């Protein structure tokens, strides 16, 4: 018995430990939730050229782009363009909101040092990801001015293995070697508003929980190779991008839609998380799959965007019964009446009418038949019955006789 209880306690402890490794899915509550920058950095590492990178990030099979910023219920095409200053590449992801306005999504900042060390940081635009949202490779702790920095998202999942990436290793990435070739010219996408490549076929965006469930299978790879950054490695870049006359592009249409909460509807289907999880399950090698299955229950952060559909759903069952009860009340009031009506239905026979007053007890009931016979007399006194009579003989009222005399 003791061995059984000890084994049970041990299994429960293991279960709680595994559950602790996975917390509820966390979200920014901003449109940037629909473009996973961990996945974008992984794709950037695997691409050979910026043209290949642009095609891959818009590939529906990759399922990395899930942005619909213009609100047409279709995925937006992401353009890639590169600006170079002081040997620093600012590779921007940008969306055309309409024929006049553009909105920046994120920027890959690539800086190469004189000793062949390369730093890469992906900075999400503040309108989509909030301030200082930085993703970078797992560089060694040395060189970090704040090595004790911990992001709230680091507690979201503990990868099975976290590997460090050196600066020299990043310099060997194919796309890094491509942009630092002496003959390289800054890449600018040739596609724009209503001008897309022939292979491009936009699709309807997925809900955020489906999108999260799909990428959850890659979470060991994302968190095992990349992490949240705590500072800008190139101190000048922030002013270049966000300063006066900076490179950043902002759309008034997008900002107004974001402030009005149009993008919160993407969090309305938490039950779709498991569906997205199953779709990408077989695309990840067995040894790289996460051990825990994500839960479909929304997290605390889900409550704010999900409150609208939830409250609407709650209002419906409360209001509908009130509307239905209104016609049901007279129905309930009339139901007792048919129960009493059968008794008058048996009265049409003469015997019933005669016997029932005689069987009723007490004198008041007996007086009723005596009073009732007297009731027919007033109709005989009325004018209509008296008028047919001659000289008003059938009318005892003097007024009737005077009228006839007139």
Short mmCIF file of C-alpha atoms in Angstrom, two decimals:
data_model
loop_
_atom_site.label_atom_id
_atom_site.label_comp_id
_atom_site.label_asym_id
_atom_site.label_seq_id
_atom_site.Cartn_x
_atom_site.Cartn_y
_atom_site.Cartn_z
CA UNK A 1 0.00 0.00 0.00
CA UNK A 2 2.79 2.41 0.87
CA UNK A 3 4.56 1.63 -2.40
CA UNK A 4 1.39 2.37 -4.35
CA UNK A 5 0.83 5.70 -2.63
CA UNK A 6 4.48 6.65 -3.09
CA UNK A 7 4.31 5.83 -6.79
CA UNK A 8 1.11 7.86 -7.13
CA UNK A 9 2.69 10.88 -5.46
CA UNK A 10 5.71 10.57 -7.76
CA UNK A 11 3.55 10.43 -10.89
CA UNK A 12 1.56 13.44 -9.77
CA UNK A 13 4.75 15.38 -9.15
CA UNK A 14 6.02 14.54 -12.63
CA UNK A 15 2.70 15.55 -14.14
CA UNK A 16 2.72 18.89 -12.34
CA UNK A 17 6.32 19.47 -13.43
CA UNK A 18 5.46 18.81 -17.08
CA UNK A 19 2.44 21.06 -16.82
CA UNK A 20 4.55 23.81 -15.30
CA UNK A 21 6.81 23.75 -18.34
CA UNK A 22 3.91 24.90 -20.48
CA UNK A 23 1.83 27.85 -19.43
CA UNK A 24 -1.13 29.29 -21.25
CA UNK A 25 -0.33 30.83 -24.66
CA UNK A 26 0.76 34.41 -24.25
CA UNK A 27 -0.04 37.16 -26.64
CA UNK A 28 0.77 40.81 -27.15
CA UNK A 29 -2.83 41.72 -27.89
CA UNK A 30 -1.55 43.55 -30.99
CA UNK A 31 -1.68 42.72 -34.71
CA UNK A 32 1.96 41.63 -34.53
CA UNK A 33 0.74 38.39 -32.93
CA UNK A 34 -0.10 37.28 -36.47
CA UNK A 35 3.49 37.40 -37.72
CA UNK A 36 5.74 35.23 -35.57
CA UNK A 37 9.13 36.95 -35.62
CA UNK A 38 10.82 33.80 -34.28
CA UNK A 39 9.58 31.99 -37.40
CA UNK A 40 10.58 34.94 -39.58
CA UNK A 41 14.14 34.90 -38.21
CA UNK A 42 14.37 31.15 -38.80
CA UNK A 43 13.24 31.68 -42.39
CA UNK A 44 15.74 34.52 -42.80
CA UNK A 45 18.53 32.20 -41.66
CA UNK A 46 17.53 29.53 -44.19
CA UNK A 47 17.13 31.86 -47.22
CA UNK A 48 19.88 32.49 -49.74
CA UNK A 49 18.77 35.88 -51.09
CA UNK A 50 16.33 38.60 -50.04
CA UNK A 51 14.18 37.75 -53.04
CA UNK A 52 13.93 34.16 -51.81
CA UNK A 53 13.17 35.46 -48.35
CA UNK A 54 10.29 37.63 -49.62
CA UNK A 55 8.80 34.72 -51.53
CA UNK A 56 9.12 32.34 -48.61
CA UNK A 57 7.56 34.67 -46.04
CA UNK A 58 4.52 35.08 -48.32
CA UNK A 59 4.29 31.36 -49.10
CA UNK A 60 0.96 29.93 -47.91
CA UNK A 61 2.66 26.60 -47.19
CA UNK A 62 4.99 28.22 -44.68
CA UNK A 63 2.05 29.80 -42.81
CA UNK A 64 4.23 32.54 -41.36
CA UNK A 65 2.35 35.51 -42.74
CA UNK A 66 -1.08 35.79 -41.11
CA UNK A 67 -1.49 39.58 -41.35
CA UNK A 68 -4.60 41.34 -42.59
CA UNK A 69 -3.97 45.00 -41.84
CA UNK A 70 -6.26 46.59 -44.44
CA UNK A 71 -9.27 44.59 -43.25
CA UNK A 72 -10.30 42.99 -46.56
CA UNK A 73 -10.31 39.49 -45.01
CA UNK A 74 -7.34 38.51 -47.18
CA UNK A 75 -3.69 38.06 -46.26
CA UNK A 76 -1.55 41.10 -47.10
CA UNK A 77 1.51 40.74 -49.30
CA UNK A 78 4.72 41.61 -47.42
CA UNK A 79 7.34 43.56 -49.33
CA UNK A 80 11.05 43.42 -48.49
CA UNK A 81 13.42 46.36 -48.98
CA UNK A 82 16.93 47.05 -47.78
CA UNK A 83 18.52 50.34 -46.72
CA UNK A 84 22.25 50.56 -46.04
CA UNK A 85 23.99 53.11 -43.88
CA UNK A 86 27.45 52.83 -42.33
CA UNK A 87 27.63 49.21 -43.47
CA UNK A 88 24.46 48.46 -41.51
CA UNK A 89 21.60 46.78 -43.38
CA UNK A 90 18.08 47.74 -42.39
CA UNK A 91 15.94 45.08 -44.08
CA UNK A 92 12.32 46.13 -43.67
CA UNK A 93 9.13 44.11 -43.95
CA UNK A 94 6.37 46.40 -45.19
CA UNK A 95 2.71 46.13 -46.25
CA UNK A 96 0.82 48.38 -48.66
CA UNK A 97 -2.40 49.37 -46.91
CA UNK A 98 -3.71 51.15 -50.00
CA UNK A 99 -2.32 52.89 -53.07
CA UNK A 100 -0.92 55.75 -50.96
CA UNK A 101 -0.08 54.40 -47.48
CA UNK A 102 2.37 51.78 -46.25
CA UNK A 103 2.90 50.25 -42.84
CA UNK A 104 6.17 48.82 -41.54
CA UNK A 105 5.95 45.41 -39.87
CA UNK A 106 9.47 44.65 -38.64
CA UNK A 107 13.11 45.36 -39.47
CA UNK A 108 16.08 42.95 -39.66
CA UNK A 109 19.05 45.00 -38.48
CA UNK A 110 22.31 43.40 -39.64
CA UNK A 111 25.57 44.89 -38.41
CA UNK A 112 28.98 43.60 -39.37
CA UNK A 113 32.00 44.40 -37.21
CA UNK A 114 35.58 44.76 -38.40
CA UNK A 115 36.53 41.40 -36.89
CA UNK A 116 33.97 39.59 -39.08
CA UNK A 117 31.43 39.39 -36.28
CA UNK A 118 27.82 39.89 -37.37
CA UNK A 119 24.92 40.92 -35.18
CA UNK A 120 21.34 40.35 -36.28
CA UNK A 121 18.27 41.65 -34.50
CA UNK A 122 14.64 41.57 -35.61
CA UNK A 123 12.81 44.60 -34.27
CA UNK A 124 9.03 44.58 -34.42
CA UNK A 125 7.44 47.90 -35.28
CA UNK A 126 6.04 49.67 -32.25
CA UNK A 127 2.59 49.94 -33.83
CA UNK A 128 2.35 46.16 -34.18
CA UNK A 129 4.49 44.75 -31.35
CA UNK A 130 4.88 47.50 -28.82
CA UNK A 131 8.08 49.23 -27.81
CA UNK A 132 11.43 47.40 -27.86
CA UNK A 133 10.20 44.04 -29.11
CA UNK A 134 13.52 42.47 -30.19
CA UNK A 135 14.28 38.90 -31.33
CA UNK A 136 17.86 37.77 -31.88
CA UNK A 137 19.96 34.58 -32.01
CA UNK A 138 21.10 33.05 -28.74
CA UNK A 139 24.39 34.90 -28.58
CA UNK A 140 26.77 34.10 -25.74
CA UNK A 141 26.00 35.95 -22.52
CA UNK A 142 29.21 37.88 -22.94
CA UNK A 143 28.63 41.12 -24.71
CA UNK A 144 25.23 41.58 -23.12
CA UNK A 145 25.15 44.71 -20.98
CA UNK A 146 22.25 43.21 -19.05
CA UNK A 147 22.83 39.45 -18.90
CA UNK A 148 20.24 39.11 -16.13
CA UNK A 149 17.45 40.37 -18.39
CA UNK A 150 14.48 38.06 -18.55
CA UNK A 151 11.47 38.57 -20.74
CA UNK A 152 8.02 37.53 -19.60
CA UNK A 153 7.85 35.39 -22.74
CA UNK A 154 10.84 33.32 -21.66
CA UNK A 155 8.59 31.63 -19.10
CA UNK A 156 6.15 30.62 -21.81
CA UNK A 157 8.09 27.49 -22.69
CA UNK A 158 11.34 25.84 -21.71
CA UNK A 159 12.97 24.28 -24.80
CA UNK A 160 14.50 20.84 -24.59
CA UNK A 161 17.86 22.31 -25.64
CA UNK A 162 19.06 25.88 -25.85
CA UNK A 163 22.11 26.26 -28.04
CA UNK A 164 24.38 29.28 -28.22
CA UNK A 165 25.13 30.86 -31.59
CA UNK A 166 28.37 32.70 -32.15
CA UNK A 167 28.79 35.88 -34.14
CA UNK A 168 31.07 34.09 -36.59
CA UNK A 169 28.43 31.44 -37.17
CA UNK A 170 25.88 34.13 -38.05
CA UNK A 171 28.36 35.58 -40.54
CA UNK A 172 28.22 32.24 -42.41
CA UNK A 173 24.49 32.38 -42.96
CA UNK A 174 23.87 32.33 -46.77
CA UNK A 175 21.77 35.49 -46.75
CA UNK A 176 24.36 37.38 -44.70
CA UNK A 177 27.08 36.45 -47.15
CA UNK A 178 24.76 37.50 -49.97
CA UNK A 179 24.16 41.05 -48.70
CA UNK A 180 27.85 41.63 -47.93
CA UNK A 181 29.12 40.71 -51.38
CA UNK A 182 30.93 43.79 -52.82
CA UNK A 183 28.73 43.73 -55.95
CA UNK A 184 25.50 43.67 -53.92
CA UNK A 185 22.95 46.39 -54.59
CA UNK A 186 20.27 47.23 -52.02
CA UNK A 187 17.27 45.04 -52.65
CA UNK A 188 13.89 46.73 -53.15
CA UNK A 189 10.80 44.69 -53.91
CA UNK A 190 9.31 45.40 -57.31
CA UNK A 191 5.81 44.52 -56.13
CA UNK A 192 3.31 46.99 -54.74
CA UNK A 193 -0.39 47.80 -54.38
CA UNK A 194 -2.41 45.66 -56.82
CA UNK A 195 0.85 44.57 -58.40
CA UNK A 196 1.78 41.12 -57.16
CA UNK A 197 3.76 38.18 -58.55
CA UNK A 198 1.87 35.64 -60.63
CA UNK A 199 2.24 32.88 -58.03
CA UNK A 200 0.68 34.99 -55.27
CA UNK A 201 -2.72 33.79 -54.18
CA UNK A 202 -3.99 35.50 -51.01
CA UNK A 203 -5.95 33.43 -48.54
CA UNK A 204 -8.24 34.08 -45.62
CA UNK A 205 -6.34 34.69 -42.36
CA UNK A 206 -6.44 32.11 -39.58
CA UNK A 207 -7.53 32.91 -36.06
CA UNK A 208 -4.68 33.64 -33.70
CA UNK A 209 -5.18 30.46 -31.64
CA UNK A 210 -5.04 28.32 -34.79
CA UNK A 211 -1.89 30.20 -35.83
CA UNK A 212 -0.36 29.74 -32.40
CA UNK A 213 -1.22 26.04 -32.36
CA UNK A 214 0.39 25.57 -35.76
CA UNK A 215 3.69 27.17 -34.69
CA UNK A 216 3.66 25.54 -31.28
CA UNK A 217 5.19 22.41 -32.81
CA UNK A 218 8.26 24.48 -33.78
CA UNK A 219 8.61 26.05 -30.37
CA UNK A 220 11.64 23.94 -29.42
CA UNK A 221 13.40 25.26 -32.52
CA UNK A 222 12.32 28.86 -31.98
CA UNK A 223 13.22 29.09 -28.31
CA UNK A 224 16.19 26.81 -28.70
CA UNK A 225 17.92 29.10 -31.21
CA UNK A 226 16.47 32.57 -30.65
CA UNK A 227 15.53 34.72 -27.69
CA UNK A 228 14.17 38.10 -26.69
CA UNK A 229 16.76 40.87 -26.74
CA UNK A 230 17.12 43.49 -24.01
CA UNK A 231 18.87 46.29 -25.91
CA UNK A 232 19.68 47.60 -29.39
CA UNK A 233 23.09 46.38 -30.48
CA UNK A 234 23.39 49.21 -32.96
CA UNK A 235 22.79 52.36 -30.94
CA UNK A 236 22.32 54.59 -33.98
CA UNK A 237 19.72 52.51 -35.72
CA UNK A 238 16.82 53.53 -33.49
CA UNK A 239 17.24 57.19 -34.41
CA UNK A 240 17.66 56.30 -38.07
CA UNK A 241 14.34 54.49 -38.07
CA UNK A 242 12.19 56.31 -35.49
CA UNK A 243 13.77 59.75 -35.42
CA UNK A 244 12.69 62.84 -37.32
CA UNK A 245 12.57 62.11 -41.05
CA UNK A 246 13.33 58.48 -40.20
CA UNK A 247 12.92 55.50 -42.49
CA UNK A 248 9.81 54.22 -40.81
CA UNK A 249 6.51 54.16 -42.74
CA UNK A 250 3.19 54.46 -40.90
CA UNK A 251 -0.36 54.24 -42.21
CA UNK A 252 -3.11 56.44 -40.83
CA UNK A 253 -5.69 53.90 -41.95
CA UNK A 254 -3.97 51.13 -40.03
CA UNK A 255 -3.53 53.23 -36.88
CA UNK A 256 -7.22 54.19 -36.85
CA UNK A 257 -8.29 50.60 -37.33
CA UNK A 258 -5.97 49.46 -34.57
CA UNK A 259 -7.24 52.09 -32.12
CA UNK A 260 -10.83 51.12 -32.88
CA UNK A 261 -10.07 47.48 -32.05
CA UNK A 262 -10.77 45.91 -35.43
CA UNK A 263 -7.93 43.41 -34.98
CA UNK A 264 -9.23 41.92 -31.74
CA UNK A 265 -11.56 39.58 -33.59
CA UNK A 266 -8.59 37.37 -34.40
CA UNK A 267 -8.72 36.05 -30.81
CA UNK A 268 -12.35 34.91 -31.03
CA UNK A 269 -11.74 31.17 -31.64
CA UNK A 270 -9.65 29.66 -28.82
CA UNK A 271 -11.04 26.22 -29.64
CA UNK A 272 -9.09 26.25 -32.94
CA UNK A 273 -5.73 25.90 -31.17
CA UNK A 274 -5.79 22.10 -31.22
CA UNK A 275 -6.73 22.10 -34.91
CA UNK A 276 -3.71 24.20 -35.87
CA UNK A 277 -1.53 22.03 -33.64
CA UNK A 278 -2.55 18.86 -35.49
CA UNK A 279 -1.94 20.37 -38.93
CA UNK A 280 1.79 20.95 -38.36
CA UNK A 281 2.42 17.97 -36.06
CA UNK A 282 4.05 15.80 -38.75
CA UNK A 283 6.23 18.60 -40.12
CA UNK A 284 8.57 18.58 -37.15
CA UNK A 285 11.05 15.77 -36.45
CA UNK A 286 10.14 13.56 -33.52
CA UNK A 287 13.12 14.62 -31.43
CA UNK A 288 12.26 18.31 -31.87
CA UNK A 289 8.58 18.11 -31.03
CA UNK A 290 7.37 19.64 -27.77
CA UNK A 291 6.47 17.09 -25.13
CA UNK A 292 3.34 18.84 -23.96
CA UNK A 293 0.19 19.44 -25.94
CA UNK A 294 -1.08 23.02 -25.82
CA UNK A 295 -4.36 23.61 -24.09
CA UNK A 296 -7.29 25.19 -25.85
CA UNK A 297 -8.30 27.18 -22.78
CA UNK A 298 -7.50 30.88 -23.32
CA UNK A 299 -4.98 32.54 -21.05
CA UNK A 300 -5.44 35.57 -18.85
CA UNK A 301 -4.24 37.73 -21.71
CA UNK A 302 -6.97 36.25 -23.90
CA UNK A 303 -9.70 37.60 -21.68
CA UNK A 304 -9.46 41.17 -22.86
CA UNK A 305 -9.86 40.54 -26.60
CA UNK A 306 -12.17 37.60 -26.02
CA UNK A 307 -14.44 39.52 -23.67
CA UNK A 308 -16.45 41.00 -26.52
CA UNK A 309 -17.59 37.75 -28.14
CA UNK A 310 -17.97 36.13 -24.73
CA UNK A 311 -20.24 38.86 -23.42
CA UNK A 312 -22.24 38.85 -26.60
CA UNK A 313 -22.73 35.13 -26.27
CA UNK A 314 -23.81 35.58 -22.66
CA UNK A 315 -26.28 38.31 -23.51
CA UNK A 316 -28.05 36.19 -26.08
CA UNK A 317 -29.31 33.47 -23.72
CA UNK A 318 -30.35 36.11 -21.21
CA UNK A 319 -32.26 38.29 -23.65
CA UNK A 320 -33.86 35.54 -25.65
CA UNK A 321 -35.78 34.00 -22.70
CA UNK A 322 -37.12 37.45 -21.83
CA UNK A 323 -38.50 37.83 -25.34
CA UNK A 324 -39.89 34.30 -25.34
CA UNK A 325 -41.44 34.70 -21.90
CA UNK A 326 -43.52 37.63 -23.01
CA UNK A 327 -45.72 35.63 -25.39
CA UNK A 328 -45.60 32.65 -23.07
CA UNK A 329 -47.23 34.50 -20.14
CA UNK A 330 -50.68 34.88 -21.73
CA UNK A 331 -50.43 31.26 -22.85
CA UNK A 332 -49.84 30.17 -19.29
CA UNK A 333 -52.72 32.34 -18.08
CA UNK A 334 -55.15 30.88 -20.62
CA UNK A 335 -54.19 27.29 -20.00
CA UNK A 336 -56.26 27.07 -16.76
CA UNK A 337 -59.31 28.38 -18.61
CA UNK A 338 -59.74 25.33 -20.87
CA UNK A 339 -59.65 23.22 -17.73
CA UNK A 340 -62.74 25.03 -16.37
CA UNK A 341 -64.49 25.20 -19.72
CA UNK A 342 -65.30 21.47 -19.86
CA UNK A 343 -67.80 21.95 -17.02
CA UNK A 344 -69.86 24.52 -18.95
CA UNK A 345 -69.69 22.20 -21.96
CA UNK A 346 -71.75 19.65 -19.97
CA UNK A 347 -74.34 22.28 -19.09
CA UNK A 348 -75.95 22.67 -22.53
CA UNK A 349 -78.32 19.82 -21.68
CA UNK A 350 -81.49 21.01 -20.01
CA UNK A 351 -81.33 18.61 -17.08
CA UNK A 352 -77.95 19.96 -16.08
CA UNK A 353 -79.16 23.49 -15.95
CA UNK A 354 -82.22 22.58 -13.90
CA UNK A 355 -80.57 20.20 -11.50
CA UNK A 356 -77.45 22.18 -10.69
CA UNK A 357 -79.20 25.23 -9.27
CA UNK A 358 -81.42 22.86 -7.23
CA UNK A 359 -78.45 20.94 -5.88
CA UNK A 360 -76.50 23.98 -4.83
CA UNK A 361 -76.63 24.37 -1.05
CA UNK A 362 -77.65 27.38 0.98
CA UNK A 363 -80.34 29.90 0.32
CA UNK A 364 -78.30 32.36 -1.76
CA UNK A 365 -77.89 29.76 -4.43
CA UNK A 366 -81.64 29.08 -4.41
CA UNK A 367 -82.44 32.74 -4.71
CA UNK A 368 -80.50 33.04 -7.92
CA UNK A 369 -83.01 31.09 -10.02
CA UNK A 370 -85.76 33.19 -8.44
CA UNK A 371 -83.96 36.37 -9.45
CA UNK A 372 -83.00 35.16 -12.86
CA UNK A 373 -86.60 34.74 -14.09
CA UNK A 374 -87.23 38.34 -13.24
CA UNK A 375 -84.35 39.43 -15.47
CA UNK A 376 -86.13 38.71 -18.76
CA UNK A 377 -88.86 41.26 -17.85
CA UNK A 378 -86.70 44.37 -18.39
CA UNK A 379 -86.17 43.55 -22.05
CA UNK A 380 -89.99 43.53 -22.40
CA UNK A 381 -90.09 47.00 -20.94
CA UNK A 382 -87.61 48.35 -23.49
CA UNK A 383 -88.72 50.64 -26.21
CA UNK A 384 -88.09 48.29 -29.14
CA UNK A 385 -90.52 45.73 -27.76
CA UNK A 386 -93.10 48.35 -26.86
CA UNK A 387 -93.07 50.09 -30.24
CA UNK A 388 -94.63 47.19 -32.15
CA UNK A 389 -97.56 47.12 -29.66
CA UNK A 390 -100.77 49.12 -30.29
CA UNK A 391 -101.26 52.21 -28.13
CA UNK A 392 -98.33 51.19 -26.06
CA UNK A 393 -100.28 48.53 -24.17
CA UNK A 394 -97.24 46.34 -23.90
CA UNK A 395 -95.32 49.17 -22.33
CA UNK A 396 -96.07 50.11 -18.77
CA UNK A 397 -93.87 53.16 -18.95
CA UNK A 398 -95.68 56.40 -19.52
CA UNK A 399 -92.98 57.71 -21.78
CA UNK A 400 -93.75 55.01 -24.26
CA UNK A 401 -97.40 55.99 -24.49
CA UNK A 402 -96.63 59.66 -24.97
CA UNK A 403 -94.25 58.86 -27.83
CA UNK A 404 -96.91 56.80 -29.54
CA UNK A 405 -99.43 59.50 -28.98
CA UNK A 406 -97.10 61.97 -30.54
#
